[in-house]
Coordinates of C-alpha atoms in Angstrom, one line a residue:
M5 CA -15.3 27.6 -60.0
T6 CA -14.4 24.5 -58.0
L7 CA -18.0 24.3 -56.9
T8 CA -17.3 27.6 -55.2
L9 CA -19.9 28.2 -52.5
R10 CA -21.4 31.6 -53.1
S11 CA -23.8 31.6 -50.2
S12 CA -24.3 34.6 -48.1
T13 CA -26.5 35.0 -45.1
S14 CA -27.7 38.6 -44.8
F15 CA -26.7 40.7 -41.9
I16 CA -28.9 40.9 -38.8
N17 CA -30.3 44.2 -37.6
L18 CA -28.3 46.0 -34.9
K19 CA -31.1 47.6 -33.0
D20 CA -29.1 49.2 -30.3
T21 CA -26.0 50.3 -32.0
K22 CA -25.8 54.1 -32.0
S23 CA -22.6 54.7 -33.7
F24 CA -19.6 53.0 -35.5
K25 CA -16.7 52.2 -33.2
T26 CA -13.3 50.7 -33.8
A27 CA -12.1 47.5 -32.0
D28 CA -10.2 49.6 -29.6
E29 CA -13.1 51.8 -28.8
V30 CA -15.4 48.9 -28.1
V31 CA -13.2 47.3 -25.4
G32 CA -14.8 49.4 -22.8
S33 CA -18.4 48.6 -23.7
I34 CA -18.3 44.9 -24.4
C35 CA -17.1 42.0 -22.2
Y36 CA -16.1 38.7 -23.7
A37 CA -15.9 35.5 -21.8
Q38 CA -12.8 33.3 -21.8
I39 CA -13.0 30.1 -24.0
K40 CA -10.3 27.5 -23.8
P41 CA -8.9 26.5 -27.2
T42 CA -9.9 23.0 -27.7
F43 CA -7.3 21.9 -30.2
S44 CA -3.9 22.8 -31.6
L45 CA -4.1 23.7 -35.3
V46 CA -1.2 22.3 -37.2
A47 CA -0.6 22.1 -40.9
K48 CA -0.6 18.5 -42.1
S49 CA -0.3 16.8 -45.4
S50 CA -3.1 14.5 -46.8
V51 CA -1.2 11.4 -45.8
Q52 CA -1.1 12.4 -42.1
A53 CA -4.0 11.8 -39.7
S54 CA -6.9 14.3 -39.8
H55 CA -7.3 16.8 -37.1
V56 CA -9.5 15.7 -34.2
L57 CA -11.8 18.3 -32.7
E58 CA -12.3 17.7 -29.0
H59 CA -15.5 18.9 -27.5
H60 CA -15.4 20.8 -24.3
S61 CA -17.9 22.9 -22.5
L62 CA -17.4 26.6 -22.0
I63 CA -16.1 27.7 -18.6
K64 CA -18.5 29.5 -16.4
V65 CA -18.6 33.2 -16.8
G66 CA -19.1 35.7 -13.9
S67 CA -20.5 39.1 -14.1
L68 CA -19.5 41.8 -16.6
A69 CA -17.5 43.4 -13.8
E70 CA -15.0 40.5 -13.6
K71 CA -11.4 41.0 -14.6
W72 CA -10.7 40.8 -18.3
E73 CA -9.2 37.6 -19.6
K74 CA -7.3 38.2 -22.9
L75 CA -5.1 36.4 -25.3
H76 CA -1.7 37.4 -26.6
P77 CA -1.7 39.4 -29.9
L78 CA -3.3 37.3 -32.7
S79 CA -1.3 38.5 -35.6
G80 CA 2.1 39.9 -36.5
P81 CA 2.8 43.3 -38.0
H82 CA 1.1 44.3 -41.2
D83 CA 4.0 46.2 -42.6
G84 CA 5.5 43.4 -44.5
S85 CA 8.4 42.8 -42.1
N86 CA 7.4 39.2 -41.7
S87 CA 8.3 37.6 -45.0
S88 CA 6.6 34.3 -44.1
K89 CA 3.3 35.9 -43.3
V90 CA 0.3 35.0 -45.4
P91 CA -2.3 37.8 -45.1
V92 CA -5.9 36.6 -44.7
F93 CA -8.8 38.4 -46.2
V94 CA -12.5 37.5 -45.8
M95 CA -15.1 37.7 -48.5
L96 CA -18.1 39.8 -47.8
P97 CA -21.7 38.7 -48.5
L98 CA -22.8 38.8 -52.1
D99 CA -25.5 41.4 -51.2
T100 CA -23.1 43.8 -49.4
V101 CA -24.4 46.5 -51.7
T102 CA -28.2 46.6 -52.4
H103 CA -30.0 46.8 -55.7
G104 CA -30.6 50.5 -54.9
G105 CA -26.8 51.0 -54.7
N106 CA -26.6 51.5 -51.0
L107 CA -24.5 49.7 -48.4
N108 CA -26.6 46.9 -46.9
K109 CA -27.1 47.0 -43.1
P110 CA -24.1 49.3 -42.4
R111 CA -24.3 48.9 -38.6
A112 CA -23.9 45.2 -38.8
M113 CA -21.1 45.6 -41.3
N114 CA -19.3 48.0 -39.0
A115 CA -19.5 45.5 -36.1
S116 CA -18.3 42.6 -38.3
L117 CA -15.3 44.6 -39.5
M118 CA -14.5 45.4 -35.9
A119 CA -14.5 41.7 -35.0
L120 CA -12.3 40.8 -38.1
K121 CA -9.8 43.5 -37.2
S122 CA -9.5 42.1 -33.6
A123 CA -8.8 38.7 -35.0
G124 CA -5.8 39.9 -37.0
V125 CA -7.5 39.6 -40.4
E126 CA -5.8 41.8 -43.1
G127 CA -8.9 42.9 -44.9
V128 CA -12.0 42.0 -46.8
M129 CA -13.1 41.3 -50.4
V130 CA -16.2 42.6 -52.1
D131 CA -17.8 42.1 -55.5
A132 CA -18.4 45.3 -57.5
W133 CA -21.3 44.1 -59.6
W134 CA -21.6 45.3 -63.1
G135 CA -25.3 44.7 -62.8
L136 CA -25.6 47.1 -59.9
V137 CA -23.0 49.8 -60.8
E138 CA -24.0 50.4 -64.4
K139 CA -27.6 49.3 -64.3
D140 CA -29.1 52.7 -65.1
G141 CA -27.6 52.9 -68.6
P142 CA -24.4 52.8 -70.5
L143 CA -21.6 54.8 -68.8
R144 CA -23.9 55.7 -65.9
Y145 CA -22.1 54.5 -62.8
N146 CA -23.2 54.4 -59.2
W147 CA -20.3 53.7 -56.8
E148 CA -21.8 55.3 -53.7
G149 CA -22.5 52.1 -51.7
Y150 CA -19.0 50.9 -52.4
A151 CA -17.6 54.3 -51.4
E152 CA -19.3 54.0 -48.0
L153 CA -17.8 50.5 -47.6
V154 CA -14.3 51.6 -48.5
Q155 CA -14.5 54.4 -45.9
M156 CA -15.7 52.0 -43.2
V157 CA -12.9 49.6 -44.0
K158 CA -10.4 52.4 -43.8
H159 CA -11.8 53.5 -40.5
H160 CA -11.0 50.1 -39.0
G161 CA -7.5 50.0 -40.4
L162 CA -8.3 47.1 -42.7
K163 CA -7.6 46.6 -46.4
I164 CA -10.0 45.7 -49.2
Q165 CA -9.8 43.6 -52.4
V166 CA -12.4 44.7 -55.0
V167 CA -13.6 42.3 -57.7
M168 CA -14.6 43.7 -61.0
S169 CA -17.6 41.3 -61.4
F170 CA -18.7 41.3 -65.0
H171 CA -20.8 38.2 -64.5
Q172 CA -24.3 37.5 -63.2
C173 CA -24.8 36.6 -59.5
G174 CA -27.2 33.7 -59.3
G175 CA -27.3 30.2 -60.8
N176 CA -24.1 28.8 -59.3
V177 CA -23.3 26.9 -56.1
G178 CA -24.6 28.7 -53.1
D179 CA -25.7 31.9 -54.9
S180 CA -28.1 33.4 -52.4
C181 CA -29.2 36.4 -54.2
S182 CA -29.8 37.4 -57.8
I183 CA -27.9 40.2 -59.6
P184 CA -28.3 39.8 -63.4
L185 CA -26.3 41.7 -65.9
P186 CA -27.3 45.4 -66.4
P187 CA -30.8 45.8 -67.9
W188 CA -29.6 47.5 -70.9
V189 CA -27.2 44.6 -71.6
L190 CA -30.0 42.1 -71.2
E191 CA -32.0 44.1 -73.7
E192 CA -29.3 43.7 -76.2
I193 CA -29.1 40.0 -75.5
S194 CA -32.9 39.7 -76.1
K195 CA -32.3 41.2 -79.5
D196 CA -29.3 38.9 -80.2
P197 CA -29.3 35.8 -78.0
D198 CA -25.9 34.7 -79.5
L199 CA -24.3 37.3 -77.3
V200 CA -24.1 34.7 -74.5
Y201 CA -22.6 31.3 -74.3
T202 CA -24.5 28.5 -75.9
D203 CA -24.2 24.7 -75.6
R204 CA -24.8 22.1 -78.3
S205 CA -28.5 21.7 -77.7
G206 CA -29.0 25.5 -78.0
R207 CA -29.4 26.3 -74.3
R208 CA -28.3 29.9 -73.6
N209 CA -26.4 31.0 -70.5
P210 CA -26.9 34.6 -69.4
E211 CA -24.1 34.5 -66.8
Y212 CA -21.5 36.3 -69.0
I213 CA -21.1 37.7 -72.5
S214 CA -19.6 35.2 -74.9
L215 CA -15.9 35.9 -75.6
G216 CA -16.8 35.2 -79.3
C217 CA -17.9 38.8 -79.6
D218 CA -15.1 40.5 -77.6
S219 CA -14.2 42.7 -80.5
M220 CA -17.7 43.3 -81.9
P221 CA -19.5 46.6 -81.1
V222 CA -22.5 44.7 -79.9
L223 CA -23.2 46.7 -76.7
R224 CA -24.7 49.9 -78.1
G225 CA -21.7 50.7 -80.1
R226 CA -19.1 49.4 -77.7
T227 CA -17.3 46.1 -77.6
P228 CA -17.5 44.0 -74.4
I229 CA -13.8 44.7 -73.8
Q230 CA -14.4 48.5 -74.2
V231 CA -17.4 48.2 -71.7
Y232 CA -15.2 46.4 -69.2
S233 CA -12.4 48.9 -69.6
D234 CA -14.8 51.9 -69.2
F235 CA -16.1 50.3 -66.0
M236 CA -12.6 49.8 -64.6
R237 CA -11.6 53.3 -65.6
S238 CA -14.6 54.7 -63.8
F239 CA -13.7 52.7 -60.7
R240 CA -10.1 54.0 -60.8
D241 CA -11.2 57.6 -61.1
R242 CA -13.8 57.3 -58.3
F243 CA -11.4 55.7 -55.9
S244 CA -8.1 57.2 -56.9
D245 CA -7.4 58.5 -53.4
D246 CA -7.7 55.0 -51.9
L247 CA -6.1 52.8 -54.5
G248 CA -2.9 51.2 -53.3
D249 CA -3.6 52.3 -49.7
V250 CA -7.0 50.9 -48.6
I251 CA -7.8 49.2 -51.9
V252 CA -4.8 47.0 -52.2
E253 CA -6.0 44.6 -54.9
V254 CA -8.3 44.7 -57.9
Q255 CA -9.4 41.3 -59.1
V256 CA -10.5 41.4 -62.7
G257 CA -13.4 39.2 -63.6
M258 CA -13.0 37.2 -66.8
G259 CA -15.9 34.8 -66.9
P260 CA -18.6 33.0 -64.9
C261 CA -18.1 33.5 -61.2
G262 CA -15.4 35.9 -62.1
E263 CA -13.2 33.0 -63.3
L264 CA -11.3 32.7 -66.5
R265 CA -13.4 29.8 -67.9
Y266 CA -16.4 28.8 -69.9
P267 CA -19.7 28.1 -68.0
S268 CA -19.4 24.4 -68.7
Y269 CA -21.0 23.2 -65.5
P270 CA -24.1 25.4 -64.9
E271 CA -26.2 24.5 -61.9
G272 CA -28.8 27.3 -62.2
N273 CA -30.8 25.7 -65.0
G274 CA -30.6 22.2 -63.6
A275 CA -28.5 21.0 -66.5
W276 CA -25.4 19.9 -64.5
R277 CA -24.7 18.2 -61.2
F278 CA -21.4 17.2 -59.6
P279 CA -19.3 15.3 -60.9
G280 CA -20.5 15.5 -64.4
I281 CA -18.0 16.3 -67.2
G282 CA -19.9 19.3 -68.4
E283 CA -20.3 20.4 -72.0
F284 CA -18.4 22.6 -74.5
Q285 CA -19.8 26.2 -74.8
C286 CA -19.0 27.1 -78.4
Y287 CA -22.3 27.1 -80.3
D288 CA -23.2 30.8 -80.5
K289 CA -22.8 32.2 -83.9
Y290 CA -19.7 34.2 -83.0
M291 CA -17.9 31.2 -81.6
R292 CA -18.9 29.1 -84.6
A293 CA -17.4 31.7 -86.9
S294 CA -14.2 31.7 -85.0
L295 CA -14.0 27.9 -85.2
R296 CA -14.6 27.9 -88.9
A297 CA -11.9 30.4 -89.4
A298 CA -9.4 28.4 -87.3
A299 CA -10.3 25.2 -89.2
E300 CA -9.7 26.9 -92.6
E301 CA -6.4 28.3 -91.4
A302 CA -5.4 24.7 -90.3
G303 CA -6.2 23.4 -93.8
N304 CA -9.1 21.3 -92.6
P305 CA -12.3 23.3 -93.2
D306 CA -14.5 20.2 -92.3
W307 CA -13.2 20.5 -88.7
G308 CA -15.0 23.9 -88.4
I309 CA -18.5 22.7 -89.3
D310 CA -19.4 22.0 -85.7
G311 CA -18.0 21.1 -82.3
P312 CA -17.2 17.5 -81.3
Q313 CA -20.1 15.1 -81.9
D314 CA -19.0 12.5 -79.4
S315 CA -18.3 14.6 -76.3
G316 CA -21.4 13.5 -74.4
E317 CA -23.7 15.4 -72.0
Y318 CA -23.3 17.4 -68.8
N319 CA -23.7 14.6 -66.3
Q320 CA -21.9 11.8 -68.1
F321 CA -18.5 10.4 -67.0
P322 CA -15.5 10.4 -69.4
E323 CA -15.7 6.7 -70.2
D324 CA -19.3 7.1 -71.3
T325 CA -18.2 9.3 -74.2
G326 CA -16.2 8.7 -77.4
F327 CA -14.4 12.0 -77.0
F328 CA -13.1 11.8 -73.4
R329 CA -12.6 8.1 -72.8
R330 CA -9.1 6.8 -72.2
E331 CA -8.2 6.4 -75.9
G332 CA -10.8 8.9 -77.1
T333 CA -11.1 11.6 -79.8
W334 CA -9.4 14.1 -77.4
N335 CA -6.0 12.5 -78.3
T336 CA -6.5 12.5 -82.0
E337 CA -5.3 15.2 -84.5
Y338 CA -8.8 16.6 -84.7
G339 CA -9.3 16.5 -80.9
Q340 CA -6.0 18.3 -80.4
F341 CA -7.0 21.0 -83.0
F342 CA -10.3 21.6 -81.3
L343 CA -9.0 21.7 -77.8
E344 CA -6.1 24.0 -78.8
W345 CA -8.6 26.4 -80.5
Y346 CA -11.1 26.3 -77.6
S347 CA -8.5 27.0 -74.9
S348 CA -6.4 29.5 -76.9
I349 CA -9.4 31.9 -77.5
L350 CA -10.2 31.7 -73.8
L351 CA -6.6 32.6 -73.0
Q352 CA -6.8 35.4 -75.5
H353 CA -9.9 36.7 -73.8
G354 CA -8.1 36.8 -70.5
E355 CA -5.1 38.5 -72.3
N356 CA -7.4 41.2 -73.7
I357 CA -9.0 42.1 -70.4
L358 CA -5.8 42.0 -68.3
E359 CA -4.0 44.1 -70.8
A360 CA -6.7 46.7 -70.5
A361 CA -6.6 46.5 -66.7
E362 CA -2.9 46.8 -66.6
G363 CA -3.0 50.0 -68.5
I364 CA -5.8 51.4 -66.4
F365 CA -4.4 50.6 -63.0
Q366 CA -0.7 51.0 -63.7
G367 CA 0.8 53.4 -61.2
T368 CA -2.1 53.2 -58.7
G369 CA -0.2 51.0 -56.2
A370 CA -3.0 48.3 -56.3
K371 CA -2.2 44.8 -57.2
L372 CA -4.0 43.1 -60.1
S373 CA -5.3 39.6 -59.7
G374 CA -7.4 37.1 -61.8
K375 CA -9.2 33.9 -60.8
V376 CA -8.8 30.4 -62.2
A377 CA -11.2 27.7 -61.3
G378 CA -10.1 24.6 -59.4
I379 CA -11.8 21.9 -61.4
H380 CA -10.6 18.9 -59.5
W381 CA -13.1 16.2 -60.6
H382 CA -11.9 13.6 -63.2
Y383 CA -8.4 15.0 -62.6
K384 CA -7.1 11.4 -62.2
T385 CA -8.3 10.4 -65.7
R386 CA -6.2 10.7 -68.8
S387 CA -8.3 13.3 -70.6
H388 CA -9.2 15.5 -67.5
A389 CA -12.7 16.0 -69.2
A390 CA -14.2 18.5 -66.8
E391 CA -11.2 20.8 -67.2
L392 CA -11.3 20.5 -71.0
T393 CA -15.0 21.6 -71.3
A394 CA -14.2 24.6 -69.0
G395 CA -11.4 25.6 -71.4
Y396 CA -8.3 24.4 -69.6
Y397 CA -6.4 22.2 -72.0
N398 CA -4.8 20.1 -69.3
T399 CA -4.4 16.4 -69.8
R400 CA -2.2 13.6 -68.7
N401 CA 0.2 14.6 -71.5
R402 CA -0.1 18.4 -71.4
D403 CA 0.2 21.1 -68.8
G404 CA -2.7 23.4 -69.3
Y405 CA -2.0 25.8 -66.4
L406 CA 1.5 26.9 -67.4
P407 CA 0.3 29.0 -70.4
I408 CA -2.3 30.7 -68.1
A409 CA 0.3 31.4 -65.4
Q410 CA 2.7 32.8 -68.1
M411 CA -0.1 35.1 -69.4
F412 CA -0.8 36.3 -65.9
A413 CA 3.0 36.9 -65.3
K414 CA 3.2 38.9 -68.5
H415 CA 0.9 41.5 -67.1
G416 CA 2.1 41.3 -63.5
V417 CA -1.2 39.7 -62.3
V418 CA -1.6 37.5 -59.2
L419 CA -3.2 34.1 -60.0
N420 CA -5.9 33.4 -57.5
F421 CA -6.8 29.7 -57.2
T422 CA -9.5 27.8 -55.3
C423 CA -10.0 24.5 -53.5
M424 CA -7.1 25.2 -51.2
E425 CA -8.9 23.5 -48.3
M426 CA -9.8 20.2 -50.1
R427 CA -8.1 16.8 -49.6
D428 CA -8.2 13.9 -51.9
G429 CA -9.4 11.5 -49.3
E430 CA -12.5 13.6 -48.7
Q431 CA -13.8 13.2 -52.3
P432 CA -16.0 10.5 -53.8
E433 CA -13.9 7.7 -55.3
N434 CA -15.8 7.4 -58.5
A435 CA -15.3 11.0 -59.4
G436 CA -11.5 10.7 -59.9
C437 CA -10.9 13.8 -57.9
S438 CA -7.5 15.2 -56.8
P439 CA -7.7 18.7 -55.5
E440 CA -4.3 18.3 -53.9
G441 CA -2.7 17.2 -57.1
L442 CA -4.3 20.0 -59.0
V443 CA -3.2 22.7 -56.4
Q444 CA 0.3 21.3 -56.6
Q445 CA 0.3 21.5 -60.4
V446 CA -0.8 25.1 -60.3
K447 CA 1.8 26.0 -57.6
M448 CA 4.5 24.6 -59.9
A449 CA 3.1 26.5 -62.9
T450 CA 3.1 29.8 -61.1
Q451 CA 6.6 29.2 -59.8
A452 CA 7.8 28.4 -63.3
A453 CA 6.1 31.4 -64.8
G454 CA 7.3 33.8 -62.0
T455 CA 3.9 35.0 -60.9
E456 CA 2.4 35.2 -57.5
L457 CA -0.2 32.6 -56.3
A458 CA -3.0 33.5 -54.0
G459 CA -5.8 31.2 -52.8
E460 CA -9.2 30.7 -51.4
N461 CA -11.4 27.9 -50.2
A462 CA -14.0 26.5 -52.5
L463 CA -16.7 25.6 -50.0
E464 CA -17.7 27.0 -46.6
R465 CA -15.7 25.1 -44.1
Y466 CA -15.1 25.8 -40.4
D467 CA -13.4 22.6 -39.3
P468 CA -9.7 22.2 -38.3
A469 CA -9.0 19.7 -41.1
A470 CA -9.9 22.3 -43.7
Y471 CA -7.9 25.1 -42.0
G472 CA -5.0 22.7 -41.6
Q473 CA -5.0 21.9 -45.3
V474 CA -4.8 25.6 -46.2
L475 CA -2.0 26.1 -43.7
A476 CA 0.0 23.3 -45.4
T477 CA -0.8 24.6 -48.9
S478 CA 0.2 28.2 -47.9
T479 CA 3.9 27.3 -47.6
S480 CA 6.5 26.4 -50.1
A481 CA 8.9 23.5 -49.9
S482 CA 11.2 25.6 -47.9
G483 CA 8.5 26.2 -45.3
T484 CA 7.9 29.8 -46.0
A485 CA 5.2 31.7 -48.0
A486 CA 7.8 32.8 -50.5
G487 CA 8.5 30.8 -53.7
S488 CA 5.7 28.4 -54.4
G489 CA 3.7 29.3 -51.4
L490 CA 0.7 31.7 -51.2
S491 CA 1.0 35.5 -51.3
A492 CA -2.5 35.9 -49.7
F493 CA -5.5 33.9 -48.8
T494 CA -9.2 35.0 -49.0
Y495 CA -11.6 33.1 -46.8
L496 CA -15.1 32.3 -48.1
R497 CA -17.2 33.8 -46.5
L498 CA -18.5 36.3 -43.9
N499 CA -21.8 35.1 -42.4
K500 CA -23.3 34.4 -39.0
R501 CA -22.0 30.9 -38.9
L502 CA -18.5 32.2 -38.8
F503 CA -19.1 33.8 -35.4
E504 CA -20.5 30.7 -33.7
E505 CA -18.2 29.9 -30.8
D506 CA -16.2 27.0 -32.2
N507 CA -16.1 28.3 -35.7
W508 CA -14.8 31.7 -34.5
R509 CA -12.1 30.2 -32.3
H510 CA -10.9 28.0 -35.2
M511 CA -10.8 31.1 -37.5
V512 CA -8.8 33.1 -35.0
E513 CA -6.3 30.3 -34.6
F514 CA -6.1 29.9 -38.4
V515 CA -5.3 33.6 -38.9
K516 CA -2.7 33.3 -36.2
G517 CA -1.1 30.4 -38.1
M518 CA -1.1 32.1 -41.4
S519 CA 0.6 35.1 -39.8
E520 CA 3.3 32.8 -38.8
G521 CA 3.8 31.3 -42.2
G522 CA 1.7 28.2 -41.8
R523 CA 2.7 27.5 -38.2
I524 CA 0.4 27.5 -35.2
R525 CA 0.7 26.4 -31.6
R526 CA -2.0 26.2 -29.0
L527 CA -3.0 29.6 -27.9
P528 CA -2.5 30.5 -24.3
E529 CA -5.7 30.5 -22.2
S530 CA -5.4 34.0 -20.8
D531 CA -3.2 37.1 -20.6
T532 CA -3.7 39.1 -17.4
L533 CA -1.5 41.9 -18.9
R534 CA -4.4 42.8 -21.1
S535 CA -2.2 43.0 -24.2
D536 CA -5.0 42.2 -26.7
L537 CA -8.7 41.5 -27.2
Y538 CA -10.0 38.0 -27.2
I539 CA -13.3 37.6 -29.0
G540 CA -15.3 35.1 -27.0
L541 CA -18.9 34.7 -25.8
V542 CA -20.8 35.5 -22.7
K543 CA -23.9 33.9 -21.4
D544 CA -27.5 34.8 -21.2
R545 CA -28.2 38.5 -21.8
S546 CA -24.5 39.3 -22.4
L547 CA -24.4 36.6 -25.0
R548 CA -27.4 38.0 -26.9
R549 CA -25.9 41.4 -26.7
T550 CA -22.6 40.2 -28.2
K551 CA -24.3 38.4 -31.0
E552 CA -26.2 41.6 -31.8
I553 CA -23.0 43.4 -32.3
L554 CA -20.8 40.7 -33.9
L555 CA -23.0 38.3 -35.8
V556 CA -23.8 38.8 -39.5

């Protein structure tokens, strides 16, 4: 999860908005003040100096009748003619669809989409929560709130990425609302608590169904893989007219936070805090049975009695444990056996879901993607402990991301990776972090496997340094988005802070840079030819009116 910030500030009410309008239609009704760009956003590597944000005051604004001041177009064409362009999507709030299945605050959403369109954003991303869509009972789906959103996105000429979110919302970094698994699923879990991941001390995690029972008909006669497949098939059938056109990507959830991993660092129950190594999640009865079978097949049945006894606790550091320390158990014959089993069944879990998704969405025109967590802490150690407990068998001596990338490539799935905005120098020294090294390793793995790499930021950032890091990461060694660069970037997340004056200006310039393949120059101050809309601010009553329309 990369400490992925899941926060989402709810939309404000739009008291005076009478009808939905496109960005073009709103030009005649809203006036925006001119704001001078205060910096030039340039992609830089971590060894270069950080961006410096100069503070300037806004120029004074006259009456609404003054002549429009506008910028040059903020983005290139969306027809794919610019091969170096990296399209930018923006994640919508977690509560975009309500518990009742309706679109949350549609007028505010309409205004927000209008603003994003004017900034040159390609589209948005939304979680399609299993706990909302199928909450009324097995095979009873309610897609109406999502259907309203898709039509609104289409109205504005935007695209949408839809995440098949088979995990719980709540309990992770920044989760601002609670959407548990469907009630009928929770009922089955109450009957059989081993349906969810379990740590060594017996703590259960209700975020996601344990992969140990993937092939067991434990959900009222269906296996979890069958349930996920039926959900995706229902989505395909409901949105068949929009797939490949408006819905350009379907991201398939494969674990907590939608990521292909174990819930090894849960914050919700207070068990873990950054930068703890986390704990293995292999103690439900289904995972234990799998471990015993693997040990017997390896000719060492004693290895299957239990998980590692010396792997420590959630908040310890590698050197505090016998398993993860420099010359620890991880590098013994037993350690290698356990880690191979633990990571291989996670990989098989992803394979099972992506194989089903490939068959369901084949021919629809929509891309498939899957998410891999950017676990960058303790990356500089030999054992890479935090990655190991999450299921990524990546150590100083072994590339754990190439097998994942190869599995994604096998099914034509884009690998989506986080922490694209992070720099090594920003991290605490004692945590052994290297987000830059991790991102570079994943870029090389996807290039070697021949699959596309997309990215997102892990934490909400609005500063030039973070945007500049993404711009640098988005390009390949040749300076284009092709090869080992990014095929797309999804920004986390749409909320009212994004539309604050400096934050919005930085975002607009960032989108401009991504449209030019990671290059950005200072935007011109005005364009009297009125060739495009510049989203700015106006003072006093006009400022309040603008915020009513644009802020979320």
